[in-house]
Amino acid sequence: MIQGKWFPQGSDLSEALSVRSAVFGRGLDELDSQAQNVVVYLDEVPAASGRLWWQDGSFWLGDIGVLEACRGKKLGDLVLRLLLFKAQSHYAREVRLCAPPETEGFFSRLGFREARAAEQAVEMFLPGDEIELDSCKSCRKAGCPNRKES
Ligand SMILES: CC(C)(COP(=O)(O)OP(=O)(O)OC[C@H]1O[C@@H](n2cnc3c(N)ncnc32)[C@H](O)[C@@H]1OP(=O)(O)O)[C@@H](O)C(=O)NCCC(=O)NCCS
């Protein structure tokens, strides 16, 4: 079973940090006092996490990571969508992130565009009014009963 859980500022972040340290080799930092963390569990085990914070007029997403053994099961996609849903529910004008260049395609699937690129990281943005969480819209699965052909 897959479940998601939010950890607001001041929460016990041990489960979010177990994923963060396994994926990024980093633990608690100053940003956690301002950020909301989200954890996705696979059969009750923390498998993926990410965080969201407000800075300089934008919402920022970061540290979206999935344990290596759990990749390719759409858990990263779920973390990203949960973070975007939270930003949208706060009427985000814009969502930004910095990510390794090799993950640019993961974010551009949901509409993120490049703001600037450097060797180590690419900064991307998504206007709040372009957040689109309906995964059916971009899915071309043939014969899907969810699709209403017009
Ligand atoms: C990037 C990462 C979060 C993806 O998580 P994941 O759970 O393996 O990805 P998902 O299974 O949710 O993939 C969803 C979709 O994105 C695609 N995708 C996944 N990783 C991708 C990548 N690096 N580039 C382009 N597309 C990617 C998948 O093919 C899938 O496409 P589909 O819907 O057409 O089938 C994961 O690989 C990871 O933790 N990487 C290391 C940490 C990192 O670099 N984080 C990113 C920025 S902070």
Coordinates of C-alpha atoms and ligand atoms in Angstrom, one line a residue:
M1 CA 0.0 0.0 0.0
I2 CA 1.2 3.5 -0.8
Q3 CA 0.5 6.4 1.6
G4 CA 1.6 10.0 1.9
K5 CA 2.0 12.0 5.1
W6 CA 2.8 15.7 5.7
F7 CA 5.1 16.9 8.4
P8 CA 4.7 20.6 9.1
Q9 CA 7.4 22.8 10.7
G10 CA 8.3 21.6 14.2
S11 CA 7.3 17.9 13.6
D12 CA 9.5 14.9 14.2
L13 CA 11.3 14.7 10.9
S14 CA 13.0 11.4 11.5
E15 CA 11.2 9.5 8.7
A16 CA 11.7 12.2 6.2
L17 CA 15.4 12.4 7.2
S18 CA 15.9 8.7 6.8
V19 CA 15.0 9.1 3.1
R20 CA 16.9 12.3 2.7
S21 CA 20.1 11.0 4.2
A22 CA 19.9 7.7 2.2
V23 CA 19.4 9.6 -1.1
F24 CA 21.3 12.8 -0.7
G25 CA 23.6 12.1 2.3
R26 CA 22.3 15.1 4.1
G27 CA 20.3 15.5 7.4
L28 CA 18.4 18.2 9.2
D29 CA 19.3 21.8 8.3
E30 CA 18.1 25.4 8.9
L31 CA 15.6 25.2 6.1
D32 CA 13.6 22.5 7.9
S33 CA 12.4 25.2 10.4
Q34 CA 10.6 26.9 7.5
A35 CA 9.7 23.9 5.3
Q36 CA 6.9 21.4 5.2
N37 CA 8.2 17.9 4.5
V38 CA 6.2 15.1 2.9
V39 CA 6.9 11.4 3.1
V40 CA 5.5 8.6 0.8
Y41 CA 5.4 5.2 2.4
L42 CA 5.5 1.9 0.5
D43 CA 4.0 -0.8 2.7
E44 CA 4.4 1.5 5.7
V45 CA 8.2 2.0 5.1
P46 CA 9.4 5.5 4.3
A47 CA 10.4 5.3 0.6
A48 CA 10.3 8.8 -0.8
S49 CA 10.3 12.4 0.5
G50 CA 10.5 16.0 -0.5
R51 CA 9.9 19.5 1.0
L52 CA 8.3 22.8 0.2
W53 CA 9.1 26.3 1.5
W54 CA 8.4 29.9 0.8
Q55 CA 11.3 32.2 -0.2
D56 CA 11.6 35.5 -2.1
G57 CA 8.1 35.5 -3.4
S58 CA 8.0 31.9 -4.7
F59 CA 7.3 28.5 -3.3
W60 CA 10.4 26.2 -3.7
L61 CA 10.4 22.5 -3.9
G62 CA 13.5 20.5 -3.0
D63 CA 15.2 17.3 -1.9
I64 CA 12.7 15.1 -3.8
G65 CA 14.3 11.7 -3.4
V66 CA 13.2 8.1 -3.7
L67 CA 15.2 5.2 -2.2
E68 CA 17.1 3.5 -4.9
A69 CA 15.3 0.2 -4.5
C70 CA 11.9 1.9 -4.8
R71 CA 12.5 3.9 -8.0
G72 CA 10.4 3.5 -11.1
K73 CA 7.2 2.9 -9.2
K74 CA 5.8 6.5 -9.5
L75 CA 6.7 7.4 -5.9
G76 CA 8.8 10.3 -7.0
D77 CA 5.9 11.5 -9.2
L78 CA 3.5 11.2 -6.2
V79 CA 5.9 13.3 -4.0
L80 CA 6.1 15.9 -6.7
R81 CA 2.3 16.0 -7.1
L82 CA 1.7 16.2 -3.4
L83 CA 4.2 19.2 -3.2
L84 CA 2.5 20.9 -6.1
F85 CA -1.0 20.3 -4.6
K86 CA 0.2 21.9 -1.4
A87 CA 1.6 24.9 -3.3
Q88 CA -1.6 25.2 -5.3
S89 CA -3.7 25.1 -2.1
H90 CA -1.6 28.1 -0.9
Y91 CA -2.4 30.0 -4.1
A92 CA 1.2 29.9 -5.3
R93 CA 2.0 32.5 -7.9
E94 CA 5.1 30.5 -8.9
V95 CA 6.9 27.3 -7.9
R96 CA 10.7 27.0 -8.4
L97 CA 13.3 24.3 -7.8
C98 CA 17.0 23.5 -8.4
A99 CA 17.7 20.0 -9.6
P100 CA 20.5 18.0 -11.2
P101 CA 20.4 18.4 -15.0
E102 CA 19.7 14.6 -15.4
T103 CA 16.4 15.0 -13.7
E104 CA 15.2 18.0 -15.8
G105 CA 12.9 15.7 -17.8
F106 CA 11.2 14.4 -14.6
F107 CA 10.1 17.9 -13.8
S108 CA 9.3 19.2 -17.3
R109 CA 6.7 16.4 -17.5
L110 CA 4.6 18.5 -15.2
G111 CA 5.3 21.8 -17.0
F112 CA 8.4 23.1 -15.3
R113 CA 10.6 25.2 -17.5
E114 CA 14.3 26.1 -17.3
A115 CA 15.1 29.4 -15.7
R116 CA 18.8 29.1 -15.7
A117 CA 21.3 26.2 -16.0
A118 CA 24.6 25.6 -14.4
E119 CA 27.0 22.6 -14.5
Q120 CA 25.7 21.1 -11.2
A121 CA 22.0 22.2 -11.2
V122 CA 19.3 23.6 -13.3
E123 CA 16.8 26.1 -11.8
M124 CA 13.3 25.6 -13.1
F125 CA 10.0 27.4 -12.6
L126 CA 6.3 26.7 -13.0
P127 CA 3.7 29.5 -12.9
G128 CA 1.0 28.7 -10.3
D129 CA -1.8 29.0 -12.8
E130 CA -0.1 26.3 -14.9
I131 CA -0.1 23.6 -12.2
E132 CA -1.9 20.7 -13.7
L133 CA -2.4 17.7 -11.5
D134 CA -4.8 15.7 -13.7
S135 CA -2.6 12.9 -14.8
C136 CA -5.2 11.6 -17.3
K137 CA -4.8 14.7 -19.5
S138 CA -1.3 13.8 -20.7
C139 CA -1.8 10.0 -20.6
R140 CA -2.3 8.4 -24.0
K141 CA -3.1 4.8 -22.8
A142 CA -5.1 3.1 -25.4
G143 CA -8.6 2.0 -24.5
C144 CA -8.5 3.5 -21.0
P145 CA -12.0 3.5 -19.5
N146 CA -11.2 6.8 -17.7
R147 CA -10.9 8.7 -21.0
K148 CA -14.0 10.3 -22.3
E149 CA -13.4 10.7 -26.1
S150 CA -15.3 13.7 -27.4
Ligands
LIG1 C1 14.3 11.7 -9.8 C2 13.6 10.7 -8.9 C3 12.9 11.5 -7.7 C4 12.5 10.0 -9.7 O1 11.7 9.2 -8.8 P1 11.0 7.8 -9.3 O2 10.1 7.3 -8.3 O3 12.1 6.8 -9.7 O4 10.3 8.2 -10.6 P2 8.8 7.8 -11.0 O5 8.7 6.4 -11.1 O6 7.8 8.6 -10.2 O7 8.7 8.4 -12.5 C5 7.6 9.1 -13.0 C6 7.9 9.4 -14.5 O8 9.0 10.3 -14.6 C7 10.0 9.7 -15.4 N1 11.3 9.9 -14.9 C8 11.8 9.4 -13.7 N2 13.1 9.9 -13.5 C9 13.4 10.6 -14.6 C10 14.5 11.4 -15.0 N3 15.6 11.4 -14.3 N4 14.4 12.1 -16.2 C11 13.3 12.1 -16.9 N5 12.2 11.4 -16.6 C12 12.2 10.7 -15.5 C13 9.6 8.2 -15.4 O9 10.1 7.5 -16.6 C14 8.1 8.2 -15.4 O10 7.6 8.5 -16.6 P3 6.2 7.9 -17.1 O11 5.2 8.5 -16.2 O12 6.1 8.4 -18.5 O13 6.3 6.4 -17.0 C15 14.5 9.6 -8.4 O14 15.2 9.0 -9.5 C16 15.6 10.1 -7.4 O15 15.4 10.0 -6.2 N6 16.7 10.5 -7.9 C17 17.9 11.0 -7.0 C18 17.6 12.3 -6.3 C19 17.3 13.4 -7.3 O16 18.1 13.7 -8.1 N7 16.2 14.2 -7.0 C20 15.8 15.2 -7.9 C21 15.9 16.6 -7.6 S1 16.0 17.2 -6.0

